[in-house]
PDB file of C-alpha atoms in Angstrom:
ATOM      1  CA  UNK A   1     -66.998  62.198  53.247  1.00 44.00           C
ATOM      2  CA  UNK A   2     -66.746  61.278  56.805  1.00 58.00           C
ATOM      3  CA  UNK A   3     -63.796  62.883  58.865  1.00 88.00           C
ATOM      4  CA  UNK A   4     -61.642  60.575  60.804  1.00 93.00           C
ATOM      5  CA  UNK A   5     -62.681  61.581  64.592  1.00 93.00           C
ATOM      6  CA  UNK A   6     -66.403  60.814  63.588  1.00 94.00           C
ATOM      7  CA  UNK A   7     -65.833  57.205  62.199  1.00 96.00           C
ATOM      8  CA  UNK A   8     -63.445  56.639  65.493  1.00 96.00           C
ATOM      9  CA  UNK A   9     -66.292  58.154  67.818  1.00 96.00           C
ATOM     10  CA  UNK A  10     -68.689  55.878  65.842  1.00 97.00           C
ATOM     11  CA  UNK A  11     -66.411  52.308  66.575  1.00 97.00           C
ATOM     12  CA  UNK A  12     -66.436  53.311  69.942  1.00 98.00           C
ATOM     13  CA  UNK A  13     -69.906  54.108  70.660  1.00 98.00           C
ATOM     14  CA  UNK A  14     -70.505  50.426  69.347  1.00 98.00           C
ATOM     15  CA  UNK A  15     -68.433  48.976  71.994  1.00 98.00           C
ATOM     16  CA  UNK A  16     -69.364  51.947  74.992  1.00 98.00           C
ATOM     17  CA  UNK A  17     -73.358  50.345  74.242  1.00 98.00           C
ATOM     18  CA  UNK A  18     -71.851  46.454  74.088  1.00 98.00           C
ATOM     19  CA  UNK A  19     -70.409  47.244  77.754  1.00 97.00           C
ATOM     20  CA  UNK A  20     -73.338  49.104  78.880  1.00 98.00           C
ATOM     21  CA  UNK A  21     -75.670  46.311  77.883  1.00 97.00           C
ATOM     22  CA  UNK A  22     -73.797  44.872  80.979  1.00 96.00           C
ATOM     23  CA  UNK A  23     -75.708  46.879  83.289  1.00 97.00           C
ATOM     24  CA  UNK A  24     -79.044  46.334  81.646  1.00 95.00           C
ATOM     25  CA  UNK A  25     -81.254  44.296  83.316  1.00 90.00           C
ATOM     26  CA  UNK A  26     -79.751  44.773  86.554  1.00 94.00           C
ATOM     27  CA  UNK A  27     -80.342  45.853  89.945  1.00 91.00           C
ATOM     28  CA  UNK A  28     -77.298  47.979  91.250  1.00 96.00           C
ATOM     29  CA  UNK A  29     -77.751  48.503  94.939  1.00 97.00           C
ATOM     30  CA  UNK A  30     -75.327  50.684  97.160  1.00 98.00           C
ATOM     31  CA  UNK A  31     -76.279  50.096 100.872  1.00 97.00           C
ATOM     32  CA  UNK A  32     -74.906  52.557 103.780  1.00 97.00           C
ATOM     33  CA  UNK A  33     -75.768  52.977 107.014  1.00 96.00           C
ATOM     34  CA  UNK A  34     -73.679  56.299 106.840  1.00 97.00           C
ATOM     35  CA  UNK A  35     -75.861  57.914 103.997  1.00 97.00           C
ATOM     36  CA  UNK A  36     -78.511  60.505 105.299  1.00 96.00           C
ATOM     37  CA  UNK A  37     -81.086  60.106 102.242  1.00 95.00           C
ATOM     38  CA  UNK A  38     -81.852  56.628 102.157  1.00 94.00           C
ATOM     39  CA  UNK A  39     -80.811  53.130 103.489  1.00 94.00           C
ATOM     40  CA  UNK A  40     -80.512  51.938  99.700  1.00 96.00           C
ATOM     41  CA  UNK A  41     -80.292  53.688  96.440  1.00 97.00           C
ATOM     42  CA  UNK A  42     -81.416  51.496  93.783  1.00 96.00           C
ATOM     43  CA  UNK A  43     -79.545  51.879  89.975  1.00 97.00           C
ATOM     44  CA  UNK A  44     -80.923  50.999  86.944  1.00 95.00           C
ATOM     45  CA  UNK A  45     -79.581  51.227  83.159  1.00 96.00           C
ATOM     46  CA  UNK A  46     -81.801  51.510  80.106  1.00 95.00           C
ATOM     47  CA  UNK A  47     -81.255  51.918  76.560  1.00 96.00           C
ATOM     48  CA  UNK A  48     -82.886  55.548  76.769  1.00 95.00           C
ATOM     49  CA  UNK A  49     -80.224  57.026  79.076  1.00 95.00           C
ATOM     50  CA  UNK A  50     -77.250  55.932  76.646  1.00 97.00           C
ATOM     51  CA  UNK A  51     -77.823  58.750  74.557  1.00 96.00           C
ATOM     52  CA  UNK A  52     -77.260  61.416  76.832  1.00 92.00           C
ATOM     53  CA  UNK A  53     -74.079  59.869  78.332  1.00 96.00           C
ATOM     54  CA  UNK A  54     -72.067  59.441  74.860  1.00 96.00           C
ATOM     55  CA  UNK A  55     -72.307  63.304  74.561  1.00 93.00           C
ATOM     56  CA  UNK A  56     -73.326  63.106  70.437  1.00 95.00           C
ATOM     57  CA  UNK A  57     -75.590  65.041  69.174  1.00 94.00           C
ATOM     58  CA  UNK A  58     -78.727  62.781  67.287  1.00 96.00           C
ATOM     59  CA  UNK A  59     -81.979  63.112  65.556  1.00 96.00           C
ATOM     60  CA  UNK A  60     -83.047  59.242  66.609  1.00 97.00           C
ATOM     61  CA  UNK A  61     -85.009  58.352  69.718  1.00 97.00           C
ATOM     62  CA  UNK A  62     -82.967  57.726  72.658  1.00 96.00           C
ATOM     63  CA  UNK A  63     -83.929  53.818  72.260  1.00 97.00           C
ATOM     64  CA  UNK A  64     -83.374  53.444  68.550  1.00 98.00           C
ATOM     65  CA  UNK A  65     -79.453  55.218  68.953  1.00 98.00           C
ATOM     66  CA  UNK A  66     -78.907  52.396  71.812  1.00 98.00           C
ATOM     67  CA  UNK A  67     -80.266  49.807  69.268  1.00 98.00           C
ATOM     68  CA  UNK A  68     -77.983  51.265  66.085  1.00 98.00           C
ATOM     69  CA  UNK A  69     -74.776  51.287  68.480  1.00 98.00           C
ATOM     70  CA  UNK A  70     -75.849  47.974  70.243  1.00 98.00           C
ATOM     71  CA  UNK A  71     -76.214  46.020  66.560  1.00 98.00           C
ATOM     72  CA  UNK A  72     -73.700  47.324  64.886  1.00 97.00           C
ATOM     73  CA  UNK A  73     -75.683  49.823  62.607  1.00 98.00           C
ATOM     74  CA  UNK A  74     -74.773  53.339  63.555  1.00 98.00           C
ATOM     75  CA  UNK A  75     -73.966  55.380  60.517  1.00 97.00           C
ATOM     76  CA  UNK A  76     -71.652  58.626  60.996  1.00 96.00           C
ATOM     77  CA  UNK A  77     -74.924  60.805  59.194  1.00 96.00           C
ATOM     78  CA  UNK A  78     -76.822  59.334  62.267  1.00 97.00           C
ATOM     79  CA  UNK A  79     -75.234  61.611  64.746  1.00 96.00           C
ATOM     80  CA  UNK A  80     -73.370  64.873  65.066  1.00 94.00           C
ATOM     81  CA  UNK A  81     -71.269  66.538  67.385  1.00 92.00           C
ATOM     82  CA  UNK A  82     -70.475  70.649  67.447  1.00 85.00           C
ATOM     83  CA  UNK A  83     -66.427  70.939  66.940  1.00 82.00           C
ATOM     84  CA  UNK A  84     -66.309  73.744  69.006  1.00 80.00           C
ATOM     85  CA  UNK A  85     -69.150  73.389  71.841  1.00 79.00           C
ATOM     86  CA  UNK A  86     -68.451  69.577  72.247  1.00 86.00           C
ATOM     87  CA  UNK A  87     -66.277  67.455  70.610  1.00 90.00           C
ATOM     88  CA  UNK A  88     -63.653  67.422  73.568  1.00 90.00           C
ATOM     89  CA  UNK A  89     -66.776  66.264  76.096  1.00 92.00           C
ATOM     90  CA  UNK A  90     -67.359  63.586  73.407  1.00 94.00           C
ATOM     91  CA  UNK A  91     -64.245  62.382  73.087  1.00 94.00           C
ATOM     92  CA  UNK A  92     -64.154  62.568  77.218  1.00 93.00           C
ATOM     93  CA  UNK A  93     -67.494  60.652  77.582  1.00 95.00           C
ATOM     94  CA  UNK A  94     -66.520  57.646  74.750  1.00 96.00           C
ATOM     95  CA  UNK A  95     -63.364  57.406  76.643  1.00 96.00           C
ATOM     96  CA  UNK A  96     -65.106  56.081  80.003  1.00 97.00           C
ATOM     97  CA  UNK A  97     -68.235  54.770  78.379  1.00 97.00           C
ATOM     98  CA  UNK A  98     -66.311  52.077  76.544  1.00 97.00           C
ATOM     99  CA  UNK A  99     -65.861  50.582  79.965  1.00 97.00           C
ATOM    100  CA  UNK A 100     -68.975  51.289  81.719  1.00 97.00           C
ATOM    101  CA  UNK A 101     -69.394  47.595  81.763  1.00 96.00           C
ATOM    102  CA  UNK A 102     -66.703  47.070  84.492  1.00 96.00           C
ATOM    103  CA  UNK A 103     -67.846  50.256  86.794  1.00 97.00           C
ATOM    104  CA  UNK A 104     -69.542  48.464  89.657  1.00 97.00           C
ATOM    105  CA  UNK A 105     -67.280  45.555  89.553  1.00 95.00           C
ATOM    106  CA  UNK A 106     -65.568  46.461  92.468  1.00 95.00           C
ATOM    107  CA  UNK A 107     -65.669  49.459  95.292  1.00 96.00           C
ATOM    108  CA  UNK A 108     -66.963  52.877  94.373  1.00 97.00           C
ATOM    109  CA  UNK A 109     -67.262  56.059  95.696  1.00 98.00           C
ATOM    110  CA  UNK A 110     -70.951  58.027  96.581  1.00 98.00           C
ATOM    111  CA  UNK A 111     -71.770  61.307  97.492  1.00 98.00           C
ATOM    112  CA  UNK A 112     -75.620  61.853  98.146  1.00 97.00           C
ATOM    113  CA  UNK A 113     -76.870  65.284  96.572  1.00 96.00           C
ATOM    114  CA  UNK A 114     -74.124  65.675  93.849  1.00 97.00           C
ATOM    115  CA  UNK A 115     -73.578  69.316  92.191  1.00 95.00           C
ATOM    116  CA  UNK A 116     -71.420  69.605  89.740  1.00 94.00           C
ATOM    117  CA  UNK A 117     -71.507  73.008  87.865  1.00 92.00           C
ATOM    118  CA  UNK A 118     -74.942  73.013  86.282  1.00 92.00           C
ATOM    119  CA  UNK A 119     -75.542  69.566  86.677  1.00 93.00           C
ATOM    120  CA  UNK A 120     -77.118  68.154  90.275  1.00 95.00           C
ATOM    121  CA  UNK A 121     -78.319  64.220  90.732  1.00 96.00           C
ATOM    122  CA  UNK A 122     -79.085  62.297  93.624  1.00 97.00           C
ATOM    123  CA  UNK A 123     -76.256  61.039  94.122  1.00 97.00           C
ATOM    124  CA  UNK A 124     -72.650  61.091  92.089  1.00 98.00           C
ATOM    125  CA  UNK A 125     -70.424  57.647  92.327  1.00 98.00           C
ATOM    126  CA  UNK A 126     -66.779  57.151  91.341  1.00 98.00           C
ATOM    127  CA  UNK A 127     -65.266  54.695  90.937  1.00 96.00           C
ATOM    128  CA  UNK A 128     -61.791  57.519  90.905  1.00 95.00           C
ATOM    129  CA  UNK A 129     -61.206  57.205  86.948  1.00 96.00           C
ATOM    130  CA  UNK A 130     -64.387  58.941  86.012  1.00 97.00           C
ATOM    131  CA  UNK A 131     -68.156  59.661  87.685  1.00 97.00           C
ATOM    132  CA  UNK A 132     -71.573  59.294  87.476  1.00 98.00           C
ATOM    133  CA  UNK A 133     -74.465  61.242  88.527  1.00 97.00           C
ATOM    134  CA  UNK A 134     -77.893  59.274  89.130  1.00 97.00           C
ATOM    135  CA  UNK A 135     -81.427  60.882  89.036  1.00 96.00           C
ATOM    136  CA  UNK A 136     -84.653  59.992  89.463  1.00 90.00           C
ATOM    137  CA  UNK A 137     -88.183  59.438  91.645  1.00 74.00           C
ATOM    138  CA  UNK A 138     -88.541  57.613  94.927  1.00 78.00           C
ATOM    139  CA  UNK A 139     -87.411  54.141  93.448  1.00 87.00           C
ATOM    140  CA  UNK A 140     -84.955  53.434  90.702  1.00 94.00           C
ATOM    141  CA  UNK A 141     -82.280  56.243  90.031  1.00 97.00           C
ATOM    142  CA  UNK A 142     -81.057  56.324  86.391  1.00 97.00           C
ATOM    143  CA  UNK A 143     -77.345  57.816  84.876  1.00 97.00           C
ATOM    144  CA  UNK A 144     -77.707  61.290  84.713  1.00 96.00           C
ATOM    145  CA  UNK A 145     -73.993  62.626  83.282  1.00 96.00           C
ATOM    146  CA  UNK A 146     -70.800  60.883  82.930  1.00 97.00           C
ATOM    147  CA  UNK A 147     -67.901  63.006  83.820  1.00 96.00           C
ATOM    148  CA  UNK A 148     -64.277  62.407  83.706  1.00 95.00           C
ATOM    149  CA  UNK A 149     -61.695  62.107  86.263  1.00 96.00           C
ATOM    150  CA  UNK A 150     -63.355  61.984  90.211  1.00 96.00           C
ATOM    151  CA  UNK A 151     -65.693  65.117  90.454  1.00 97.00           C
ATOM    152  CA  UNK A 152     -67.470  64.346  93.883  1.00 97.00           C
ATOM    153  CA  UNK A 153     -66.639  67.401  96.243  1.00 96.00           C
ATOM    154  CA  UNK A 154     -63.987  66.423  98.737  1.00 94.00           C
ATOM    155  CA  UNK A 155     -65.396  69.454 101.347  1.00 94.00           C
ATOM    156  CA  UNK A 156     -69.091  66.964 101.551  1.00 96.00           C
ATOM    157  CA  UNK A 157     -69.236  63.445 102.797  1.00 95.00           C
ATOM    158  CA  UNK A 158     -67.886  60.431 100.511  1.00 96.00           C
ATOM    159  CA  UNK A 159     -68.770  57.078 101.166  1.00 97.00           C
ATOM    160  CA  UNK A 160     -67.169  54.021 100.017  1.00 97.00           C
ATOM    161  CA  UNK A 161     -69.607  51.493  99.270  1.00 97.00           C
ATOM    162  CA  UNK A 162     -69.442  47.850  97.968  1.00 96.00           C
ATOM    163  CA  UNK A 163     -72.272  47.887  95.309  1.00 97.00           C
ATOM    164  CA  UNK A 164     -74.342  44.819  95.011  1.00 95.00           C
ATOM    165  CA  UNK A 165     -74.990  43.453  91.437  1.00 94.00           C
ATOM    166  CA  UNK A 166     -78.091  41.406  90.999  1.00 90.00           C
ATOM    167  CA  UNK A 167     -79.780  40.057  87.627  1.00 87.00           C
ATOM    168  CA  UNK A 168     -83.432  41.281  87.203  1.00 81.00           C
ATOM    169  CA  UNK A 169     -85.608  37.907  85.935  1.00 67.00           C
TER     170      UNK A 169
END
């Protein structure tokens, strides 16, 4: 028998990957002449960083949970959650991710060499509801850890940034 927080965490993983589909296949530039690392950072979704955003717990591939939650198909026996370890991160992370769609619609915050506890990206942007951390090489950087509430460190330089939105063909 499935318990009631699992079938509600498994609707709204089904819409979180419907809105985050709205990032695929773009380029998300933030451009600053104030930032000290590089001119442009360059963002990029994929199905295989879904996963680790949602906070669940999964035997599937990264890609095949996107694909489940994108189509419609996810099954409560197809992921897990620990009720003491995680389930308030989970429902913290479904909360945001359900509108991950809308985060670079308009101005967001960005603080190169985010730390945050354990976790340390490239660069963290908030948009001042939640955050995201962005790792990666010398090109693309790729969602990291979704956080809520505004997490970048008011003591280190925050940059307000207009992020640019452009359709990969």
């Amino acid at each position: 028998m499935t318990n009631q927080f699992k079938e509600n965490v498994r609707l709204k993983l089904i819409v979180a990957a419907q809105s985050y589909f709205l990032l695929m296949n773009k380029n998300i530039l933030l451009k600053s002449k104030q930032f000290a690392n590089r001119k442009v950072y360059k963002l990029a979704f994929t199905k295989y960083n879904f996963l680790h955003l949602s906070g669940v717990l999964t035997n599937l591939d990264c890609g095949t949970f996107f694909e489940k939650c994108f189509n419609g198909t996810l099954e409560c026996d197809d992921f897990t959650y620990d009720e003491f370890k995680n389930k308030n991160m989970v429902k913290s992370k479904i909360k945001h991710l359900i509108h991950i769609g809308s985060f670079f619609n308009s101005n967001v915050f960005v603080q190169e060499d985010f730390v945050k506890n354990t976790i340390v990206c490239e660069i963290g942007t908030s948009n001042g509801v939640c955050t995201l951390g962005f790792t990666g090489g010398k090109g693309k950087l790729f969602p990291k850890t979704l956080l809520d509430n505004n997490r970048l460190n008011n003591e280190k330089c925050i940059i307000q940034v207009v992020p640019i939105v452009k359709n990969i063909y």
